[in-house]
Every structure is written in structure tokens, then in C-alpha cells.
Amino acid sequence: MWPDRTINLALAIHGQVDPVTGVSQTMPQAPWTTPVEVKYLLEEKLGIRVMVDNDCVMLALAEKWQNNSQERDFCVINVDYGIGSSFVINEQIYRGSLYGSGQIGHTIVNPDGVVCDCGRYGCLETVASLSALKKQARVWLKSQPVSTQLDPEKLTTAQLIAAWQSGEPWITSWVDRSANAIGLSLYNFLNILNINQIWLYGRSCAFGENWLNTIIRQTGFNPVRPRRRTERESDANWLRAIKPRTTGAGNWLFGMLRRSYDRFDAR
């Protein structure tokens, strides 16, 4: 027989999540349109203690708990199938009044753009997420001769990234456009919050230095009041660093592990 022990489960999900009640309030890419009591349903089914939180909050908590540089303010952004973020301000997770902060993927970058899963038009996710890039690639591939194309119905993220790394012109402009859009949204966020340390997560980081540098250029672009840069300033003036993380899965696991033993109002 197994010895008696307490099992805690922490679940990271995207969208707007109440970490106290464990209710998924909104999840644009999910098939349901009303709040779902994820914590209650899992605890009833499994008979164990469950904590539910936003996936980007989990990453931010992991960064906070492993913060060797002692940063008091920083941001994590996950650019993958969707785009989300979380902010640590004065060493505390900033969740917002309704636990909905950090929805950078649903900031609007093109009001005349395509419809987003959230119902609005031209959200960042419709331009810069991997799902958006794959949709564009599928449409383009279907218009090409069969002998020269990947299977549009079976296109994977790995194939998309491989095509970009090999310099395929049909993907290069889309990736540049996505990086510009991310940088634009980030520029707006950073001018409001004045955070100067950013960690990028997600499979989009595989697009590499050019993708990253395009984002950095957008966050540092200020045509209105150019000024002379001092020796102690970076190209983006007050922005200290935007760096990719290659330990996304590990940090999610670490964040969930620590979260499962922490209070419901984890900060």
C-alpha cells in the first residue's frame, strides 16, 4: 500500500484566472464562453488540493523565486501559440483588480485587422503569435504548386521555424512583421509601467537574434524627442535588457511546484 501523504496539484492555464477560487474567468481560445470552476471540478474528481493560476504568472513567480540579480521590477512575456505576459512590480506580482493584467496579446495593433479569438479585431495575437503565423503559412502554401510545398494541413511549428531558419522568403516578412508588432505593444506597456528588465519565453524565441533585435529596436525607437545617449545608457535608453529564456518548460514546472506549496494569494 502507498503511504499516506498529501498531494498538491498546481495547474497553469492561459487567460484570466482567479487564483483564490481557481475559476477560469475568460480563456479566448477555449470552446467555452462562461467562467469554469477548474479548481472545484478537479478537486471533486481527484480528491486532492488543487491550485490554478495563469501560466505567465507561474513563469513570473519562477523568475522571482530564482531572481539571482535581485531585480525588483521585471516582466515575462510568453510568445507561443498565444501571447501573454506577467509583471513583477516592487517584488510583487501585479494581477490587476480582476486578475486580468498582462493580456498583452489582446492589445490592438491593427483596428482593421482580422478577428481575434477574443472577438475584437487586430489584436497582437492575430499578427505575432505562432498560431497567426501558421494560419498565414497555410493560406500561402495552398496557393502554391503541390510539388514545392509543405502539407498546409499538417504544418507544424518546427517546420515553420525551420523554414525561417533556412531563409525561405515567404516566412521572413511575416516573422519581421510579428517582431515589429510585439515591439510596438511592448513599447506602449513599458512607457506605462517603466519596467526595464524583460524575459521572453515561448517557441517563438527560436526565431533568433534578428527577431529579438527587431523587438528591441521598436522598444527603443523615439522619433519625437531624440537625445544624445550617454555612456551609461543602452540603445533603448532606459531599457536594461530584453533576453530570451530557453528554460520555459523547466520554469513552468518550478513555478507550479512552488505554487503548489504556497498560499492561494501567491505574490
mmCIF file of C-alpha atoms in Angstrom:
data_model
loop_
_atom_site.group_PDB
_atom_site.id
_atom_site.type_symbol
_atom_site.label_atom_id
_atom_site.label_comp_id
_atom_site.label_asym_id
_atom_site.label_seq_id
_atom_site.Cartn_x
_atom_site.Cartn_y
_atom_site.Cartn_z
ATOM 1 C CA MET A 1 0.000 0.000 0.000
ATOM 2 C CA TRP A 2 1.045 3.566 -0.668
ATOM 3 C CA PRO A 3 1.899 5.561 2.483
ATOM 4 C CA ASP A 4 -0.473 8.331 3.459
ATOM 5 C CA ARG A 5 0.721 11.610 2.033
ATOM 6 C CA THR A 6 -0.637 14.950 0.941
ATOM 7 C CA ILE A 7 -0.619 15.579 -2.790
ATOM 8 C CA ASN A 8 -0.829 19.127 -4.086
ATOM 9 C CA LEU A 9 -1.524 19.892 -7.727
ATOM 10 C CA ALA A 10 -0.793 23.219 -9.417
ATOM 11 C CA LEU A 11 -2.226 23.879 -12.855
ATOM 12 C CA ALA A 12 -1.076 26.663 -15.196
ATOM 13 C CA ILE A 13 -3.635 27.789 -17.764
ATOM 14 C CA HIS A 14 -3.824 30.796 -20.043
ATOM 15 C CA GLY A 15 -6.353 33.584 -19.881
ATOM 16 C CA GLN A 16 -7.873 35.403 -16.928
ATOM 17 C CA VAL A 17 -7.727 33.228 -13.798
ATOM 18 C CA ASP A 18 -8.841 33.901 -10.226
ATOM 19 C CA PRO A 19 -6.037 32.261 -8.174
ATOM 20 C CA VAL A 20 -8.112 32.261 -4.984
ATOM 21 C CA THR A 21 -11.212 30.463 -6.272
ATOM 22 C CA GLY A 22 -9.469 28.668 -9.120
ATOM 23 C CA VAL A 23 -12.043 29.887 -11.623
ATOM 24 C CA SER A 24 -11.069 30.338 -15.260
ATOM 25 C CA GLN A 25 -12.857 33.629 -15.898
ATOM 26 C CA THR A 26 -12.028 34.013 -19.586
ATOM 27 C CA MET A 27 -9.990 31.881 -21.972
ATOM 28 C CA PRO A 28 -10.397 33.243 -25.519
ATOM 29 C CA GLN A 29 -9.031 30.163 -27.291
ATOM 30 C CA ALA A 30 -11.212 27.721 -25.337
ATOM 31 C CA PRO A 31 -14.601 26.434 -26.570
ATOM 32 C CA TRP A 32 -16.477 27.685 -23.508
ATOM 33 C CA THR A 33 -17.698 31.260 -23.070
ATOM 34 C CA THR A 34 -18.626 31.333 -19.367
ATOM 35 C CA PRO A 35 -16.423 31.011 -16.249
ATOM 36 C CA VAL A 36 -15.335 27.458 -15.388
ATOM 37 C CA GLU A 37 -14.640 26.332 -11.806
ATOM 38 C CA VAL A 38 -11.472 24.435 -12.718
ATOM 39 C CA LYS A 39 -10.202 24.081 -9.148
ATOM 40 C CA TYR A 40 -13.513 22.773 -7.791
ATOM 41 C CA LEU A 41 -14.016 20.306 -10.643
ATOM 42 C CA LEU A 42 -10.516 18.857 -10.306
ATOM 43 C CA GLU A 43 -10.649 18.623 -6.514
ATOM 44 C CA GLU A 44 -14.002 16.827 -6.686
ATOM 45 C CA LYS A 45 -12.697 14.430 -9.313
ATOM 46 C CA LEU A 46 -9.219 13.763 -7.913
ATOM 47 C CA GLY A 47 -9.738 14.225 -4.183
ATOM 48 C CA ILE A 48 -6.599 16.356 -3.789
ATOM 49 C CA ARG A 49 -5.775 20.004 -3.162
ATOM 50 C CA VAL A 50 -5.564 21.954 -6.420
ATOM 51 C CA MET A 51 -4.273 25.437 -7.155
ATOM 52 C CA VAL A 52 -4.923 27.091 -10.504
ATOM 53 C CA ASP A 53 -3.135 30.145 -11.843
ATOM 54 C CA ASN A 54 -2.272 31.929 -15.064
ATOM 55 C CA ASP A 55 0.614 30.371 -16.998
ATOM 56 C CA CYS A 56 2.551 33.627 -17.325
ATOM 57 C CA VAL A 57 2.105 34.336 -13.622
ATOM 58 C CA MET A 58 3.713 30.939 -12.969
ATOM 59 C CA LEU A 59 6.694 31.971 -15.091
ATOM 60 C CA ALA A 60 6.944 35.305 -13.280
ATOM 61 C CA LEU A 61 6.843 33.552 -9.901
ATOM 62 C CA ALA A 62 9.611 31.197 -11.026
ATOM 63 C CA GLU A 63 11.716 34.165 -12.149
ATOM 64 C CA LYS A 64 11.041 35.909 -8.857
ATOM 65 C CA TRP A 65 11.986 32.904 -6.731
ATOM 66 C CA GLN A 66 15.144 32.315 -8.785
ATOM 67 C CA ASN A 67 15.997 36.008 -9.052
ATOM 68 C CA ASN A 68 19.764 35.962 -8.595
ATOM 69 C CA SER A 69 20.100 39.531 -9.850
ATOM 70 C CA GLN A 70 17.673 40.810 -7.200
ATOM 71 C CA GLU A 71 15.525 42.662 -9.741
ATOM 72 C CA ARG A 72 12.574 44.348 -8.033
ATOM 73 C CA ASP A 73 10.707 45.055 -11.275
ATOM 74 C CA PHE A 74 10.586 42.868 -14.362
ATOM 75 C CA CYS A 75 8.273 41.395 -16.960
ATOM 76 C CA VAL A 76 7.935 37.949 -18.542
ATOM 77 C CA ILE A 77 6.310 37.546 -21.952
ATOM 78 C CA ASN A 78 5.374 34.213 -23.474
ATOM 79 C CA VAL A 79 5.192 34.296 -27.282
ATOM 80 C CA ASP A 80 3.915 30.942 -28.429
ATOM 81 C CA TYR A 81 0.550 29.708 -29.715
ATOM 82 C CA GLY A 82 -0.843 32.788 -27.981
ATOM 83 C CA ILE A 83 0.857 35.772 -26.339
ATOM 84 C CA GLY A 84 0.665 36.597 -22.650
ATOM 85 C CA SER A 85 2.685 38.400 -20.009
ATOM 86 C CA SER A 86 3.038 38.975 -16.298
ATOM 87 C CA PHE A 87 4.625 41.788 -14.324
ATOM 88 C CA VAL A 88 6.551 41.863 -11.062
ATOM 89 C CA ILE A 89 6.458 45.377 -9.621
ATOM 90 C CA ASN A 90 8.284 46.187 -6.394
ATOM 91 C CA GLU A 91 8.865 42.424 -5.908
ATOM 92 C CA GLN A 92 5.131 41.659 -6.110
ATOM 93 C CA ILE A 93 3.126 40.026 -8.884
ATOM 94 C CA TYR A 94 0.764 42.628 -10.313
ATOM 95 C CA ARG A 95 -2.503 40.822 -11.034
ATOM 96 C CA GLY A 96 -4.947 43.672 -11.564
ATOM 97 C CA SER A 97 -8.300 44.242 -9.872
ATOM 98 C CA LEU A 98 -9.945 41.286 -11.643
ATOM 99 C CA TYR A 99 -6.817 39.133 -12.077
ATOM 100 C CA GLY A 100 -6.652 40.107 -15.731
ATOM 101 C CA SER A 101 -3.395 42.033 -16.029
ATOM 102 C CA GLY A 102 -0.790 41.122 -18.614
ATOM 103 C CA GLN A 103 -3.103 40.379 -21.547
ATOM 104 C CA ILE A 104 -0.643 41.910 -23.988
ATOM 105 C CA GLY A 105 -1.779 39.511 -26.712
ATOM 106 C CA HIS A 106 -5.106 41.328 -26.802
ATOM 107 C CA THR A 107 -3.731 44.822 -27.187
ATOM 108 C CA ILE A 108 -4.849 46.090 -30.589
ATOM 109 C CA VAL A 109 -2.139 46.751 -33.169
ATOM 110 C CA ASN A 110 -4.366 46.928 -36.259
ATOM 111 C CA PRO A 111 -8.014 48.014 -35.776
ATOM 112 C CA ASP A 112 -8.779 46.954 -39.357
ATOM 113 C CA GLY A 113 -7.145 43.558 -38.938
ATOM 114 C CA VAL A 114 -8.582 40.067 -38.709
ATOM 115 C CA VAL A 115 -10.888 38.919 -35.932
ATOM 116 C CA CYS A 116 -9.278 37.525 -32.794
ATOM 117 C CA ASP A 117 -10.491 34.638 -30.621
ATOM 118 C CA CYS A 118 -11.491 37.255 -28.039
ATOM 119 C CA GLY A 119 -13.947 38.810 -30.521
ATOM 120 C CA ARG A 120 -12.026 42.018 -31.209
ATOM 121 C CA TYR A 121 -10.188 42.871 -34.403
ATOM 122 C CA GLY A 122 -6.459 43.280 -34.906
ATOM 123 C CA CYS A 123 -5.145 42.018 -31.567
ATOM 124 C CA LEU A 124 -1.418 41.357 -31.275
ATOM 125 C CA GLU A 125 -2.097 37.608 -31.274
ATOM 126 C CA THR A 126 -3.627 37.843 -34.757
ATOM 127 C CA VAL A 127 -0.317 39.145 -36.103
ATOM 128 C CA ALA A 128 2.525 37.889 -33.935
ATOM 129 C CA SER A 129 1.593 34.546 -32.349
ATOM 130 C CA LEU A 130 2.685 31.197 -33.762
ATOM 131 C CA SER A 131 -0.952 30.359 -34.460
ATOM 132 C CA ALA A 132 -1.263 33.520 -36.588
ATOM 133 C CA LEU A 133 1.931 32.741 -38.495
ATOM 134 C CA LYS A 134 0.759 29.181 -39.140
ATOM 135 C CA LYS A 135 -2.589 30.425 -40.465
ATOM 136 C CA GLN A 136 -0.814 32.769 -42.872
ATOM 137 C CA ALA A 137 1.530 29.980 -43.946
ATOM 138 C CA ARG A 138 -1.347 27.563 -44.594
ATOM 139 C CA VAL A 139 -3.140 30.082 -46.814
ATOM 140 C CA TRP A 140 0.032 30.810 -48.775
ATOM 141 C CA LEU A 141 1.028 27.147 -49.140
ATOM 142 C CA LYS A 142 -2.386 26.238 -50.538
ATOM 143 C CA SER A 143 -1.813 28.715 -53.355
ATOM 144 C CA GLN A 144 1.491 27.121 -54.366
ATOM 145 C CA PRO A 145 2.250 24.174 -56.693
ATOM 146 C CA VAL A 146 1.882 20.875 -54.857
ATOM 147 C CA SER A 147 5.373 19.774 -55.820
ATOM 148 C CA THR A 148 7.040 22.672 -53.999
ATOM 149 C CA GLN A 149 5.058 22.944 -50.801
ATOM 150 C CA LEU A 150 4.781 21.541 -47.329
ATOM 151 C CA ASP A 151 1.447 19.994 -46.468
ATOM 152 C CA PRO A 152 -0.581 23.021 -45.267
ATOM 153 C CA GLU A 153 -2.928 20.817 -43.246
ATOM 154 C CA LYS A 154 -0.055 19.193 -41.346
ATOM 155 C CA LEU A 155 2.213 22.197 -40.930
ATOM 156 C CA THR A 156 3.988 22.122 -37.566
ATOM 157 C CA THR A 157 5.668 24.838 -35.551
ATOM 158 C CA ALA A 158 9.008 23.077 -36.026
ATOM 159 C CA GLN A 159 8.560 23.194 -39.816
ATOM 160 C CA LEU A 160 7.630 26.867 -39.655
ATOM 161 C CA ILE A 161 10.740 27.731 -37.651
ATOM 162 C CA ALA A 162 12.919 25.547 -39.885
ATOM 163 C CA ALA A 163 11.617 27.388 -42.968
ATOM 164 C CA TRP A 164 12.526 30.715 -41.392
ATOM 165 C CA GLN A 165 15.983 29.496 -40.349
ATOM 166 C CA SER A 166 16.658 28.308 -43.904
ATOM 167 C CA GLY A 167 15.785 31.769 -45.238
ATOM 168 C CA GLU A 168 12.530 30.955 -47.029
ATOM 169 C CA PRO A 169 11.289 34.362 -48.284
ATOM 170 C CA TRP A 170 7.611 33.508 -47.742
ATOM 171 C CA ILE A 171 8.090 33.378 -43.957
ATOM 172 C CA THR A 172 10.749 36.072 -43.435
ATOM 173 C CA SER A 173 8.480 39.095 -43.886
ATOM 174 C CA TRP A 174 5.799 37.609 -41.615
ATOM 175 C CA VAL A 175 8.287 36.998 -38.807
ATOM 176 C CA ASP A 176 9.670 40.540 -39.152
ATOM 177 C CA ARG A 177 6.130 41.914 -39.053
ATOM 178 C CA SER A 178 5.361 39.880 -35.932
ATOM 179 C CA ALA A 179 8.507 41.133 -34.174
ATOM 180 C CA ASN A 180 7.644 44.732 -35.052
ATOM 181 C CA ALA A 181 4.141 44.280 -33.641
ATOM 182 C CA ILE A 182 5.482 42.747 -30.419
ATOM 183 C CA GLY A 183 7.955 45.602 -30.047
ATOM 184 C CA LEU A 184 5.204 48.175 -30.611
ATOM 185 C CA SER A 185 2.932 46.660 -27.948
ATOM 186 C CA LEU A 186 5.875 46.293 -25.599
ATOM 187 C CA TYR A 187 6.852 49.920 -26.136
ATOM 188 C CA ASN A 188 3.364 51.023 -25.048
ATOM 189 C CA PHE A 189 3.397 48.756 -21.989
ATOM 190 C CA LEU A 190 6.865 49.822 -20.899
ATOM 191 C CA ASN A 191 6.101 53.516 -21.180
ATOM 192 C CA ILE A 192 3.197 52.990 -18.792
ATOM 193 C CA LEU A 193 4.930 50.682 -16.296
ATOM 194 C CA ASN A 194 8.575 51.793 -16.729
ATOM 195 C CA ILE A 195 9.933 48.257 -16.305
ATOM 196 C CA ASN A 196 13.428 47.802 -17.724
ATOM 197 C CA GLN A 197 14.002 44.040 -17.496
ATOM 198 C CA ILE A 198 12.097 41.671 -19.778
ATOM 199 C CA TRP A 199 12.311 37.898 -20.168
ATOM 200 C CA LEU A 200 10.931 36.379 -23.354
ATOM 201 C CA TYR A 201 9.600 32.827 -23.307
ATOM 202 C CA GLY A 202 7.978 30.588 -25.886
ATOM 203 C CA ARG A 203 8.877 28.714 -29.040
ATOM 204 C CA SER A 204 8.992 31.973 -30.993
ATOM 205 C CA CYS A 205 12.358 32.639 -29.342
ATOM 206 C CA ALA A 206 13.707 30.083 -31.835
ATOM 207 C CA PHE A 207 13.389 32.801 -34.495
ATOM 208 C CA GLY A 208 16.649 34.033 -33.049
ATOM 209 C CA GLU A 209 18.669 37.212 -32.911
ATOM 210 C CA ASN A 210 17.069 39.039 -35.846
ATOM 211 C CA TRP A 211 13.597 38.568 -34.357
ATOM 212 C CA LEU A 212 14.833 39.665 -30.929
ATOM 213 C CA ASN A 213 16.747 42.672 -32.257
ATOM 214 C CA THR A 214 13.689 43.875 -34.173
ATOM 215 C CA ILE A 215 11.702 43.836 -30.925
ATOM 216 C CA ILE A 216 14.475 45.715 -29.131
ATOM 217 C CA ARG A 217 14.676 48.353 -31.870
ATOM 218 C CA GLN A 218 10.943 49.028 -31.593
ATOM 219 C CA THR A 219 11.086 49.483 -27.824
ATOM 220 C CA GLY A 220 13.939 51.967 -28.186
ATOM 221 C CA PHE A 221 12.506 53.964 -31.092
ATOM 222 C CA ASN A 222 11.547 57.541 -30.223
ATOM 223 C CA PRO A 223 11.374 59.893 -33.232
ATOM 224 C CA VAL A 224 9.708 62.741 -31.343
ATOM 225 C CA ARG A 225 12.436 63.757 -28.907
ATOM 226 C CA PRO A 226 15.777 62.276 -29.914
ATOM 227 C CA ARG A 227 18.536 62.999 -27.446
ATOM 228 C CA ARG A 228 22.195 62.236 -27.099
ATOM 229 C CA ARG A 229 22.885 58.889 -25.497
ATOM 230 C CA THR A 230 25.225 58.844 -22.510
ATOM 231 C CA GLU A 231 27.808 56.129 -21.941
ATOM 232 C CA ARG A 232 25.677 54.533 -19.248
ATOM 233 C CA GLU A 233 22.583 54.244 -21.409
ATOM 234 C CA SER A 234 21.617 51.447 -23.763
ATOM 235 C CA ASP A 235 20.284 51.979 -27.276
ATOM 236 C CA ALA A 236 16.801 51.776 -25.799
ATOM 237 C CA ASN A 237 17.676 54.489 -23.242
ATOM 238 C CA TRP A 238 16.072 53.276 -20.013
ATOM 239 C CA LEU A 239 15.559 49.672 -21.145
ATOM 240 C CA ARG A 240 18.179 47.488 -19.473
ATOM 241 C CA ALA A 241 17.622 44.179 -21.217
ATOM 242 C CA ILE A 242 15.278 42.058 -23.278
ATOM 243 C CA LYS A 243 16.508 38.485 -23.147
ATOM 244 C CA PRO A 244 15.112 35.160 -24.382
ATOM 245 C CA ARG A 245 14.685 32.246 -21.989
ATOM 246 C CA THR A 246 15.344 28.698 -23.203
ATOM 247 C CA THR A 247 14.117 27.067 -19.976
ATOM 248 C CA GLY A 248 10.398 27.667 -20.424
ATOM 249 C CA ALA A 249 9.164 24.170 -19.552
ATOM 250 C CA GLY A 250 11.552 23.930 -16.613
ATOM 251 C CA ASN A 251 10.493 27.280 -15.190
ATOM 252 C CA TRP A 252 6.815 26.446 -15.623
ATOM 253 C CA LEU A 253 7.446 23.250 -13.660
ATOM 254 C CA PHE A 254 9.380 25.125 -10.996
ATOM 255 C CA GLY A 255 6.710 27.802 -10.760
ATOM 256 C CA MET A 256 3.943 25.231 -10.418
ATOM 257 C CA LEU A 257 5.930 23.235 -7.853
ATOM 258 C CA ARG A 258 6.487 26.260 -5.668
ATOM 259 C CA ARG A 259 2.925 27.448 -6.253
ATOM 260 C CA SER A 260 1.505 24.123 -5.077
ATOM 261 C CA TYR A 261 3.088 24.681 -1.659
ATOM 262 C CA ASP A 262 2.413 28.390 -1.438
ATOM 263 C CA ARG A 263 -0.598 30.410 -0.354
ATOM 264 C CA PHE A 264 -3.555 30.947 -2.633
ATOM 265 C CA ASP A 265 -2.667 34.623 -2.884
ATOM 266 C CA ALA A 266 0.888 33.917 -4.037
ATOM 267 C CA ARG A 267 2.741 37.121 -4.709
#
